[in-house]
mmCIF file of C-alpha atoms and ligand atoms in Angstrom:
data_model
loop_
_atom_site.group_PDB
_atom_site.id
_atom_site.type_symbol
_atom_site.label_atom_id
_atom_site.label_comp_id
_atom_site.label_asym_id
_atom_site.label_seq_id
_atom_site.Cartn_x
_atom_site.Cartn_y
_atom_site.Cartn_z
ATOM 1 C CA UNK A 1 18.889 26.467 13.855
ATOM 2 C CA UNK A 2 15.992 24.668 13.924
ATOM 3 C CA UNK A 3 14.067 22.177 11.743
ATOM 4 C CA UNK A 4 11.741 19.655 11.324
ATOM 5 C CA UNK A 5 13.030 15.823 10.539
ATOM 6 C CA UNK A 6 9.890 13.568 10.403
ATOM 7 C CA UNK A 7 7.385 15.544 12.118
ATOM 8 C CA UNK A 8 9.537 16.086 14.630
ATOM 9 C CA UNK A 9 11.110 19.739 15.746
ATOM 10 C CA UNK A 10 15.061 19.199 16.692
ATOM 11 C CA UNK A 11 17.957 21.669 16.958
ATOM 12 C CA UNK A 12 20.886 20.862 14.475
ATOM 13 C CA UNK A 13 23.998 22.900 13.943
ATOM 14 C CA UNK A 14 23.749 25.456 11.196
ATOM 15 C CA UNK A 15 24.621 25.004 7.466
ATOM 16 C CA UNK A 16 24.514 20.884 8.334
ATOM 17 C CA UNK A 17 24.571 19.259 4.710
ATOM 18 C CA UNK A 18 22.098 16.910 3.672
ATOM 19 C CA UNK A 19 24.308 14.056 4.295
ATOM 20 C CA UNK A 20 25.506 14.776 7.583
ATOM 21 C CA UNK A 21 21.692 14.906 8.932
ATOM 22 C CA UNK A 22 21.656 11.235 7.373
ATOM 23 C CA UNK A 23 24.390 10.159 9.492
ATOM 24 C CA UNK A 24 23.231 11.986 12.282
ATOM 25 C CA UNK A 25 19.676 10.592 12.330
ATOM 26 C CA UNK A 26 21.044 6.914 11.228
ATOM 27 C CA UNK A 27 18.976 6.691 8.477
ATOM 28 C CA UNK A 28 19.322 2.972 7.425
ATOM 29 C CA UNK A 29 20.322 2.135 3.805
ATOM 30 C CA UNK A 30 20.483 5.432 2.640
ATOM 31 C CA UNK A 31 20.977 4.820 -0.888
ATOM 32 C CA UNK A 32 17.490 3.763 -1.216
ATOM 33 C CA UNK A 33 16.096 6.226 1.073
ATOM 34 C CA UNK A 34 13.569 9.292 -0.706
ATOM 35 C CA UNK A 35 14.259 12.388 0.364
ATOM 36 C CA UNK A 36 12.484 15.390 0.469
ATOM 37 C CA UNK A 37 12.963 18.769 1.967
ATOM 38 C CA UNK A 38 9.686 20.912 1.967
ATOM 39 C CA UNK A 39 7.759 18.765 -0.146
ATOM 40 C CA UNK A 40 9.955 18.900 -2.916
ATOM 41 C CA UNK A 41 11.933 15.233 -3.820
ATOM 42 C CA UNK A 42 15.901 15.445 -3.762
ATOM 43 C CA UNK A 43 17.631 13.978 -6.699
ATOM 44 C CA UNK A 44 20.000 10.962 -5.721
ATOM 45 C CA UNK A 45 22.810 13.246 -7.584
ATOM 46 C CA UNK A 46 21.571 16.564 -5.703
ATOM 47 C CA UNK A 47 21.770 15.004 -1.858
ATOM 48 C CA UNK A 48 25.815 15.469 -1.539
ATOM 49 C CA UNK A 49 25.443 19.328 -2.603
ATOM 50 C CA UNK A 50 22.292 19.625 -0.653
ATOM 51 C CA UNK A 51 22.615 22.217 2.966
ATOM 52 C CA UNK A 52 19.649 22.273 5.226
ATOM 53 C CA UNK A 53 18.239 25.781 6.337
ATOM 54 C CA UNK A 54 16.684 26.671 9.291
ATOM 55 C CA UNK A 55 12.913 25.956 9.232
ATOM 56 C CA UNK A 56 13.222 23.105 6.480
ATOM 57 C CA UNK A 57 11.284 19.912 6.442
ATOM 58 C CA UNK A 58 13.065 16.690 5.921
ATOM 59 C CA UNK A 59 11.551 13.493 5.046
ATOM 60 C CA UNK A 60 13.042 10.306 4.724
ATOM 61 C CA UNK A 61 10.872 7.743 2.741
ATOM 62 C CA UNK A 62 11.410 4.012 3.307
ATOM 63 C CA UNK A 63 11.088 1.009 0.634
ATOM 64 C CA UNK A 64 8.736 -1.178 2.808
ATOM 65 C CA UNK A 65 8.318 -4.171 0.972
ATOM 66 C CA UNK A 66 6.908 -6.860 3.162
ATOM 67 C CA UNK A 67 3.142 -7.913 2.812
ATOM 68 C CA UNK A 68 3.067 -11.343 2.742
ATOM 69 C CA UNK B 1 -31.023 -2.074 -5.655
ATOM 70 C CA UNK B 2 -33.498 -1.800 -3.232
ATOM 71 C CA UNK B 3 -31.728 -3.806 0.408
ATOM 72 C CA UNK B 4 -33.424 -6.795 1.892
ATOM 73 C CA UNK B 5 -34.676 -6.943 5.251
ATOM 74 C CA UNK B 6 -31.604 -8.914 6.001
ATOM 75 C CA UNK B 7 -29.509 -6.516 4.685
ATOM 76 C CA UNK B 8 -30.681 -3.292 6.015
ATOM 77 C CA UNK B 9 -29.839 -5.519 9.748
ATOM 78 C CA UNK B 10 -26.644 -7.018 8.406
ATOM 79 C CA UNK B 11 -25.290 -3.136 7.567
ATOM 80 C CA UNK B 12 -27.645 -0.953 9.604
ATOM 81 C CA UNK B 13 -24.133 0.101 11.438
ATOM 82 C CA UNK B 14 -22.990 1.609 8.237
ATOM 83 C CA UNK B 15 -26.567 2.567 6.924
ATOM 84 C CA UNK B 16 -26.911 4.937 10.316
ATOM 85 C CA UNK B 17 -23.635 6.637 9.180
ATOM 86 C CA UNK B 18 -24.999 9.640 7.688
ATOM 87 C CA UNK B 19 -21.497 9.268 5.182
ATOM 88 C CA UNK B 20 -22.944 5.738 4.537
ATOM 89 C CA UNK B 21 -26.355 5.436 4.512
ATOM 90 C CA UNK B 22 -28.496 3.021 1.989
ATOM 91 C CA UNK B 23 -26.943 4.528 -1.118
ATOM 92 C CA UNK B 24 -23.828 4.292 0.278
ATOM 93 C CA UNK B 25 -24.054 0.755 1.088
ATOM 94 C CA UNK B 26 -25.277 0.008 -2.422
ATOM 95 C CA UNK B 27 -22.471 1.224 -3.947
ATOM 96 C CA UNK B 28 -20.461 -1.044 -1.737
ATOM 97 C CA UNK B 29 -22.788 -3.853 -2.666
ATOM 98 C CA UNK B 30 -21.884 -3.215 -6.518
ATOM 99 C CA UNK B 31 -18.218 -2.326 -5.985
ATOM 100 C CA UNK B 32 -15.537 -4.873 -7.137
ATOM 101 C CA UNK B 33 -12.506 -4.065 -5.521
ATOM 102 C CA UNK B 34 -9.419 -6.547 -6.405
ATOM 103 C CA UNK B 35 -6.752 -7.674 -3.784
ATOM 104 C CA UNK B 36 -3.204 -9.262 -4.950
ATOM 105 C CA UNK B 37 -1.415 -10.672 -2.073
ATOM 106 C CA UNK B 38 -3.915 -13.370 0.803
ATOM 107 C CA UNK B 39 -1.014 -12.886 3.193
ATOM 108 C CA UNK B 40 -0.831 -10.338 5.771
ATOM 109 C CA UNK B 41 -2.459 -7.370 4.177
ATOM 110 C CA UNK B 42 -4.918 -9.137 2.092
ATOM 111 C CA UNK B 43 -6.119 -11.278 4.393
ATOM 112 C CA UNK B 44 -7.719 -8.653 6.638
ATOM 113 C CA UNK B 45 -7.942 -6.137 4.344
ATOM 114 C CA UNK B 46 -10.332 -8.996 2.157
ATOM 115 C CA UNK B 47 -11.959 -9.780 5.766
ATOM 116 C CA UNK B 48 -13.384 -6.174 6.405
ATOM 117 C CA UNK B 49 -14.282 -5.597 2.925
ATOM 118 C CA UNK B 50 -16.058 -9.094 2.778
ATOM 119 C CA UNK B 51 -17.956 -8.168 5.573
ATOM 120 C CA UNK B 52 -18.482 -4.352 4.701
ATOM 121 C CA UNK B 53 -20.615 -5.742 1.549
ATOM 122 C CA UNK B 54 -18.212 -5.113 -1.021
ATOM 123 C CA UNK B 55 -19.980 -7.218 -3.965
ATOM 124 C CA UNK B 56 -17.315 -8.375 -5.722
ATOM 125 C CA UNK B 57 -13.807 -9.250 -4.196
ATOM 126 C CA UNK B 58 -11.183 -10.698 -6.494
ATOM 127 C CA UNK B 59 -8.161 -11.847 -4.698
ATOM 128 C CA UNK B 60 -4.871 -13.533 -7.095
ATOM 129 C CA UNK B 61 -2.553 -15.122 -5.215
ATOM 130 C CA UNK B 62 -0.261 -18.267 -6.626
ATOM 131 C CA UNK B 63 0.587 -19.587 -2.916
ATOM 132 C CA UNK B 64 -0.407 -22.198 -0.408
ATOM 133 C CA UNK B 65 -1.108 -21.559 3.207
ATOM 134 C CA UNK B 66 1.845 -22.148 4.945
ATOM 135 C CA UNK B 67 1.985 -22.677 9.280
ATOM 136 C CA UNK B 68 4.450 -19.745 9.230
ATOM 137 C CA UNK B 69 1.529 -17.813 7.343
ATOM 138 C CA UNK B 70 -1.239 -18.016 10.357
ATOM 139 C CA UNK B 71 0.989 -15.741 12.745
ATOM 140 C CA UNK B 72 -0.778 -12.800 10.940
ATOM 141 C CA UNK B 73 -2.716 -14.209 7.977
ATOM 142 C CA UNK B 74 -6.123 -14.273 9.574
ATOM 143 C CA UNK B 75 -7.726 -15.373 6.842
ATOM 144 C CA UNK B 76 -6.730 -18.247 6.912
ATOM 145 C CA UNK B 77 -6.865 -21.131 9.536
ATOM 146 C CA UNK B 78 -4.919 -24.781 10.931
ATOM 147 C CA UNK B 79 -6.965 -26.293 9.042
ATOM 148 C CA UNK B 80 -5.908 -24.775 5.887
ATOM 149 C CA UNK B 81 -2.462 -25.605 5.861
ATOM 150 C CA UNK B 82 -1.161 -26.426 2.343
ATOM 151 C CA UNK B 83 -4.524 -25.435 0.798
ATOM 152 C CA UNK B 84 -4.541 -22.662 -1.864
ATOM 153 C CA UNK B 85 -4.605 -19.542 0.060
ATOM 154 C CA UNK B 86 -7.234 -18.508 -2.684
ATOM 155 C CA UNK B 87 -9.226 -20.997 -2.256
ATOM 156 C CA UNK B 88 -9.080 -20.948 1.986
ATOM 157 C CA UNK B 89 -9.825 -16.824 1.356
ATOM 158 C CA UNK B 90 -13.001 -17.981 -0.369
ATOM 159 C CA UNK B 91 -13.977 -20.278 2.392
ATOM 160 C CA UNK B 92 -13.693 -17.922 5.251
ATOM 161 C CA UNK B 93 -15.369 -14.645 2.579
ATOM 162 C CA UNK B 94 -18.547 -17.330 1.492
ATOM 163 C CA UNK B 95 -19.043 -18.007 5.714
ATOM 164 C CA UNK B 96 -18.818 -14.702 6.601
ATOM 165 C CA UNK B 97 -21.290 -12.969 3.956
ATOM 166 C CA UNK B 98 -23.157 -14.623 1.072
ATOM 167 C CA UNK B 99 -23.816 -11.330 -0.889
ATOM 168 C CA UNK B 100 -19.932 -11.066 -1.945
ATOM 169 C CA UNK B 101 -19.298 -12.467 -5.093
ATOM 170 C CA UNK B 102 -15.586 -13.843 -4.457
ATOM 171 C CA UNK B 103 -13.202 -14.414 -7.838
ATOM 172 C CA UNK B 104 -9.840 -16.270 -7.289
ATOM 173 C CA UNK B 105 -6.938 -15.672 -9.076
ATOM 174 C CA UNK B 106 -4.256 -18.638 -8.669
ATOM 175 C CA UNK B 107 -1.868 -16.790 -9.902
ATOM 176 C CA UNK B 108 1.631 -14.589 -9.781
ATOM 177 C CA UNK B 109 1.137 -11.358 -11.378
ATOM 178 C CA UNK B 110 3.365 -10.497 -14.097
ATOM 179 C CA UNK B 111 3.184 -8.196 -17.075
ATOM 180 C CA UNK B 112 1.794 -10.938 -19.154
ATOM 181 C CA UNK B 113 -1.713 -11.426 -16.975
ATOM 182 C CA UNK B 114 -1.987 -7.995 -15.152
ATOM 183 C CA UNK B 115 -3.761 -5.732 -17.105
ATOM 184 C CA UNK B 116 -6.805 -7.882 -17.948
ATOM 185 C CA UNK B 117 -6.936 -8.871 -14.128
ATOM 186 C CA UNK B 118 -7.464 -5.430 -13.022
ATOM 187 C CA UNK B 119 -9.145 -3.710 -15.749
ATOM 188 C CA UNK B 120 -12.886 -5.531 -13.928
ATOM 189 C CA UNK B 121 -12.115 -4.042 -10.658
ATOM 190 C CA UNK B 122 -13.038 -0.408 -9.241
ATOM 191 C CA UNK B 123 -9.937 0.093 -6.545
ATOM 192 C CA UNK B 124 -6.428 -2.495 -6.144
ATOM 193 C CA UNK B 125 -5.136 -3.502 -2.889
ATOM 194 C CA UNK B 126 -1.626 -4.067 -3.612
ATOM 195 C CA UNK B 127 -0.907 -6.844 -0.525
ATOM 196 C CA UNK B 128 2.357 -8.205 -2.293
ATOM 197 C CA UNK B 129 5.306 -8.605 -0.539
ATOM 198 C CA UNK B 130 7.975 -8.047 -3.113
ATOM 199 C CA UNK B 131 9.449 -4.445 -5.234
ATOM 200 C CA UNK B 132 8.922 -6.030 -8.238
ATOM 201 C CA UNK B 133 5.002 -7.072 -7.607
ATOM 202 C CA UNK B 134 4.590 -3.109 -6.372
ATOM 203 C CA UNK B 135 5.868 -1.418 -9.003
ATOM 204 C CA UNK B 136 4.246 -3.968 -11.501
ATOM 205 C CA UNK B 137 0.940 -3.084 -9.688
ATOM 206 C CA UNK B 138 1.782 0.428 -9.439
ATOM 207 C CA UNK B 139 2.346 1.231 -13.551
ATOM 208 C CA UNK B 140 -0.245 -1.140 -14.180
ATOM 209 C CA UNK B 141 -2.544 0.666 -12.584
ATOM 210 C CA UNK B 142 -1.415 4.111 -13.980
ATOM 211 C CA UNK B 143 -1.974 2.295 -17.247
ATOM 212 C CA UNK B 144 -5.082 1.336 -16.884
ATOM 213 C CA UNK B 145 -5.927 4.720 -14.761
ATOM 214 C CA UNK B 146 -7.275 2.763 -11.873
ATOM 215 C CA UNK B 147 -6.904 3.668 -8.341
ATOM 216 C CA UNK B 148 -4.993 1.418 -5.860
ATOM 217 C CA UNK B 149 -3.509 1.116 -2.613
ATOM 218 C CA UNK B 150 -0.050 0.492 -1.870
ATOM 219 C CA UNK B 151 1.108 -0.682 1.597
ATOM 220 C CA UNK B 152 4.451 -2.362 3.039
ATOM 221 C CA UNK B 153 5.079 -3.700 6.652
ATOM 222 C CA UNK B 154 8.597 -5.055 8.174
ATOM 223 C CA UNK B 155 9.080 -5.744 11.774
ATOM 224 C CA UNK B 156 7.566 -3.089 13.849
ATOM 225 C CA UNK B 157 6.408 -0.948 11.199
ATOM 226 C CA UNK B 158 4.378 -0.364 7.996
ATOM 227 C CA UNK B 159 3.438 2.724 5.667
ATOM 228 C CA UNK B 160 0.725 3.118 2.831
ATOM 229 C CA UNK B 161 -0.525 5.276 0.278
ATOM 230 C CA UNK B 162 -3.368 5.672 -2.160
ATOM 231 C CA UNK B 163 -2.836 6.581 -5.962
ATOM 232 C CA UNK B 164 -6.164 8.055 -7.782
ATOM 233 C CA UNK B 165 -5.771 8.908 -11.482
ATOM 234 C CA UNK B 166 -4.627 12.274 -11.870
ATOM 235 C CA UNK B 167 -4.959 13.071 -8.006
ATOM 236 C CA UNK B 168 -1.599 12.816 -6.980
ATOM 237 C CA UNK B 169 1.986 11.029 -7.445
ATOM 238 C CA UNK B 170 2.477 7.402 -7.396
ATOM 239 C CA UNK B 171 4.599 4.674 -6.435
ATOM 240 C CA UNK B 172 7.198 5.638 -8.711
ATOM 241 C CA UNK B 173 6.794 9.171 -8.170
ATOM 242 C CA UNK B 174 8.437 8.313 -4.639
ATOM 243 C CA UNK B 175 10.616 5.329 -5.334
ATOM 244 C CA UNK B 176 11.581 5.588 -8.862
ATOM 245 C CA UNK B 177 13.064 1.880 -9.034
ATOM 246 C CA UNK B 178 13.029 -1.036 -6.882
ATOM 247 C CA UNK B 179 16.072 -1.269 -4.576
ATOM 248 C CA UNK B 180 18.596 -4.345 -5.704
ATOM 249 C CA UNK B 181 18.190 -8.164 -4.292
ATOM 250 C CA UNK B 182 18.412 -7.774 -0.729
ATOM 251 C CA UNK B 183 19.931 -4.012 -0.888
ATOM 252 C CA UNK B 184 17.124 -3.279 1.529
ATOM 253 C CA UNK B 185 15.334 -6.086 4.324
ATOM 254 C CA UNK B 186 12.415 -8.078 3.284
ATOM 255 C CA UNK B 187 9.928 -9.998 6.078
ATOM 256 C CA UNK B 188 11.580 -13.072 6.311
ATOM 257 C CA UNK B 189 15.411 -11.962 6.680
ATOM 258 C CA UNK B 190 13.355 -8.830 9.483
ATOM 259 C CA UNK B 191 10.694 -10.746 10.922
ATOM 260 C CA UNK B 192 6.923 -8.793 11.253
ATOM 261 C CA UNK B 193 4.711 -8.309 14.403
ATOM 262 C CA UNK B 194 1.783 -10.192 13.066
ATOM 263 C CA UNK B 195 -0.498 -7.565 14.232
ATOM 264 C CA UNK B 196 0.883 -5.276 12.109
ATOM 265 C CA UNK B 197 -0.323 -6.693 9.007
ATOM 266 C CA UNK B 198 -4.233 -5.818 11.195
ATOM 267 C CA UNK B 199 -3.535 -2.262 10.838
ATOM 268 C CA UNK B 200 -2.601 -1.222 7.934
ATOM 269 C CA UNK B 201 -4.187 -3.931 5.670
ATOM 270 C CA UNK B 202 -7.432 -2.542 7.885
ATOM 271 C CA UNK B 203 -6.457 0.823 6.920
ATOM 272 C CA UNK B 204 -5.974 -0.507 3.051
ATOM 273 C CA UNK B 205 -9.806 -1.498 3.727
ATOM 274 C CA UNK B 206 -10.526 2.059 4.869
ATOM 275 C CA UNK B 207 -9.105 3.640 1.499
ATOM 276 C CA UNK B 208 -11.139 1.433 -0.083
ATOM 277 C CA UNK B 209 -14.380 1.671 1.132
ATOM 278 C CA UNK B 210 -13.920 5.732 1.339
ATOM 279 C CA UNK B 211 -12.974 5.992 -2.668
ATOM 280 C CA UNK B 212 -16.299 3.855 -3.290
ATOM 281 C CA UNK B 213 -19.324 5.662 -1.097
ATOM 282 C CA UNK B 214 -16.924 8.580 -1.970
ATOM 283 C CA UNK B 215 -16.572 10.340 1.197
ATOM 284 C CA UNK B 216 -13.368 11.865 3.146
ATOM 285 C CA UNK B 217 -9.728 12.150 2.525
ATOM 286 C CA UNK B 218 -8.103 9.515 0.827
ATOM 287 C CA UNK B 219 -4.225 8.857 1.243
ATOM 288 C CA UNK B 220 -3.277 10.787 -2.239
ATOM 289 C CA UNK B 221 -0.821 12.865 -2.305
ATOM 290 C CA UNK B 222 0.076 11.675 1.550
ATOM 291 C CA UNK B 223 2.235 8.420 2.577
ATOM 292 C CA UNK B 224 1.319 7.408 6.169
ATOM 293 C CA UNK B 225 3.951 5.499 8.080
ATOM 294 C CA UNK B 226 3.100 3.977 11.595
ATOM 295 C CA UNK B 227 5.423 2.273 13.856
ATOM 296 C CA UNK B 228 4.027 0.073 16.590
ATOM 297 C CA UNK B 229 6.869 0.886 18.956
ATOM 298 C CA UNK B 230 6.541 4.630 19.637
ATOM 299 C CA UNK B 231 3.130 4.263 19.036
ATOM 300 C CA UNK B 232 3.002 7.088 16.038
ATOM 301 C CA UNK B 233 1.129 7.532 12.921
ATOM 302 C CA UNK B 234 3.015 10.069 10.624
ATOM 303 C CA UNK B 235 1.367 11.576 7.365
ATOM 304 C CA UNK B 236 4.299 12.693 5.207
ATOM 305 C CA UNK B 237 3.084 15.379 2.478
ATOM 306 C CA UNK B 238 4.381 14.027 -1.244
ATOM 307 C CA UNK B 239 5.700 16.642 -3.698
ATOM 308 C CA UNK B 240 2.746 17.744 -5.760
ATOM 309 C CA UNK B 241 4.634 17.508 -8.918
ATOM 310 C CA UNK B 242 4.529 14.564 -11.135
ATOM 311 C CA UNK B 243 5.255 15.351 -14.566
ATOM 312 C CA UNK B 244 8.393 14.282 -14.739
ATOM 313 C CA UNK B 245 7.225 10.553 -13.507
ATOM 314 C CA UNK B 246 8.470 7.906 -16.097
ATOM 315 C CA UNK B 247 4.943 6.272 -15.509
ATOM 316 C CA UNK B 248 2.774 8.949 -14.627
ATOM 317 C CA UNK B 249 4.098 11.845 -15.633
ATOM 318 C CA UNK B 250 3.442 14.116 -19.081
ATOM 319 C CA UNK B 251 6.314 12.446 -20.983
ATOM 320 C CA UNK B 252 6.552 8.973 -19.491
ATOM 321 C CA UNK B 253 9.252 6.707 -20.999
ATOM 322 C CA UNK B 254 7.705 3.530 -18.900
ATOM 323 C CA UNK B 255 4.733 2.495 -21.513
ATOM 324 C CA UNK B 256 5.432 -1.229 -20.928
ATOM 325 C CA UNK B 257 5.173 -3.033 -18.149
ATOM 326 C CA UNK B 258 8.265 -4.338 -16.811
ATOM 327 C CA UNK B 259 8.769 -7.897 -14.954
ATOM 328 C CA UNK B 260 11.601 -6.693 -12.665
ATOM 329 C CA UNK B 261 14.025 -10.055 -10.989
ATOM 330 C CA UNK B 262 12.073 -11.141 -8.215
ATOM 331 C CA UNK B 263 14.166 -10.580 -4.985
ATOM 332 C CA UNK B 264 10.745 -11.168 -3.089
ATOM 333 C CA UNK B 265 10.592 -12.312 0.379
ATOM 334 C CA UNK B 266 10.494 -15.746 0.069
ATOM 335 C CA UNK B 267 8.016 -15.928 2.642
ATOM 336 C CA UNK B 268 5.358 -18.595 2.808
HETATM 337 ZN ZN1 LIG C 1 4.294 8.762 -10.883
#
C-alpha cells in the first residue's frame, strides 16, 4: 500500500503498525516525537495500537529547541 | 502619520508593494513587535524588522555577546564581545534606522516578569533557545491572547510556526510538555549552520510584518520545517482541534504560568 510520510509518497507493507514505520523511517527520539496521521494528533498511549492504512498521512513533529 | 520625504525614499520598496503601500508602512511605523532571544533568531529577525520600520522593537535578553555567538548572531559584532547583547542590538538597530524606537530588556524571562513584558507589544518573536523559555512564551501569550512566533533550529535544520488568538493550535497543542534535560539535543551538544539562524529568524520577520499590514497567509494552523541539506521546505498541516489544549483549549487546566527546570542550551 501506499502512503504519505512527510510529504513524501513511499510504498510500505500493508497493515505496518505505527511503530514499525518509526523504526523503519529512524525517527530519532521517538518518545518525544508528535505524531499525526491525517491531521489528527496520536496520543502517546494510542501509538503502540495504532496500524497505518493505505493513503494515510504521517507526520512526525520534532522538539527543535535551539535559537540561541 | 503622514511619511517624510525621507521616509517615503527609505521604504518606497515596500510603499510600491501594492500589499504595502503608505498605509501599510504606517502601520509598521506604529507596530511594536517584541523579540526574546538576540542570538541567532533574534538577531536577524530584529535586523529586518529594524530596517522594515517597525516603530517599536523590544528585545529581553539577560546575556553577553560571546565570540562563539558571532558565527550566526549578526547582530552583533568583534567589537561587542562581552557587551550586553541588548545593549550591542541597540547599537547596530539606532545605526541602521532612527525611526525605531528600541526597548531593552536585560533580562531572563520567567513567570514572574513575562506577562507585563509582552502585554505592550502587538506580535512575540520567541528567539529562545531552551523548552522551558518556549512554552513559558507560548502560554504566556495564550494568556494574554497575543500572537507570536515560535521557531527552533539545530544543526542543519529549523521549523516555525505562528499562533494567532483563536486562529489555530499552539505550542502546546503540538508538544504538550517539554522533553526531559537532555532527552532530546540542544545547539551546543548538535552544533548549528550559522546560516540557518538567517532563514528562519528572516522568516520569523516575515510572520511578523504580514500579521501587522495584515496581508497573506500566516503560519497558523501550519508548522514549516526546512532542512538545509536536501534543500526542502515542508508545511505540515496541524490538527484543527484545540479544545482539549491545557492552555488553549475550552477547559484548560494550565492558568498559571509555569517556570519549567531549565535544561537550556548553555550556549553563549
Ligand atoms: Zn493549545
Amino acid at each position: 500500500m501506499f502512503i504519505t510520510v512527510g510529504g513524501e509518497r513511499k510504498e510500505v507493507k500493508d497493515g505496518i503498525t505505527l511503530p514499525e514505520l518509526i523504526e523503519l523511517e529512524k525517527v530519532e527520539t521517538p518518545e518525544y516525537v508528535t505524531v499525526s496521521i491525517n491531521e489528527e494528533f496520536i496520543a502517546k498511549e494510542q501509538i503502540a495500537a495504532t496500524v497505518i492504512k493505505d493513503g494515510d498521512n504521517i507526520e512526525f513533529l520534532y522538539f527543535m529547541g535551539g535559537g540561541q | 502619520m503622514p511619511l517624510t520625504d525621507e521616509q517615503i525614499e527609505r521604504y518606497s520598496r515596500h510603499i510600491i508593494l501594492k500589499e504595502v503601500g503608505a498605509k501599510g508602512q504606517n502601520k509598521l511605523l506604529k507596530a511594536k513587535v517584541l523579540i526574546i532571544g538576540a542570538g541567532g533568531l533574534g538577531a536577524p529577525a530584529a535586523m529586518y524588522l529594524a530596517a522594515a520600520g517597525v516603530g517599536t522593537i523590544g528585545i529581553a535578553d539577560a546575556d553577553e555577546v560571546d565570540l562563539s555567538n558571532l558565527q550566526r548572531q549578526i547582530i552583533h559584532g568583534t567589537a561587542d564581545v562581552g557587551k550586553a547583547k541588548v545593549k550591542s542590538a541597540r547599537e547596530t538597530i539606532n545605526q541602521m534606522n532612527p525611526d525605531v524606537t528600541v526597548n531593552t530588556y536585560r533580562t531572563f524571562v520567567s513567570s514572574e516578569n513575562i506577562r507585563e513584558l509582552i502585554r505592550d507589544y502587538d506580535f512575540i518573536i520567541d528567539g529562545t533557545d531552551n523548552f522551558p523559555a518556549k512554552f513559558l512564551i507560548n502560554d504566556a501569550c495564550v494568556m494574554e491572547k497575543k500572537p507570536f512566533s515560535h521557531a527552533g533550529i539545530i544543526r542543519f535544520k529549523g521549523q516555525l510556526m505562528t499562533y494567532v488568538p483563536g486562529e489555530g493550535p499552539c505550542y502546546r497543542c503540538v508538544f504538550k510538555n517539554p522533553p526531559p534535560k537532555d532527552a532530546v539535543p540542544t545547539c551546543k551538544q548538535a552544533g548549528v549552520i550559522g546560516a540557518m539562524g538567517g532563514v528562519i529568524g528572516s522568516l520569523q520577520a516575515m510572520e511578523a510584518i504580514k500579521y501587522i499590514i495584515g496581508k497573506g497567509q500566516l503560519l497558523t494552523g501550519s508548522l514549516l520545517t526546512y532542512d538545509a541539506l536536501t534543500m526542502e521546505f515542508h508545511k505540515i498541516k496541524l490538527p484543527k482541534d484545540t479544545h482539549n489544549c491545557p492552555v488553549c483549549g475550552e477547559h484548560p487546566t494550565i492558568t498559571e504560568l509555569i517556570d519549567y527546570e531549565q535544561a537550556e542550551c548553555d550556549m553563549k
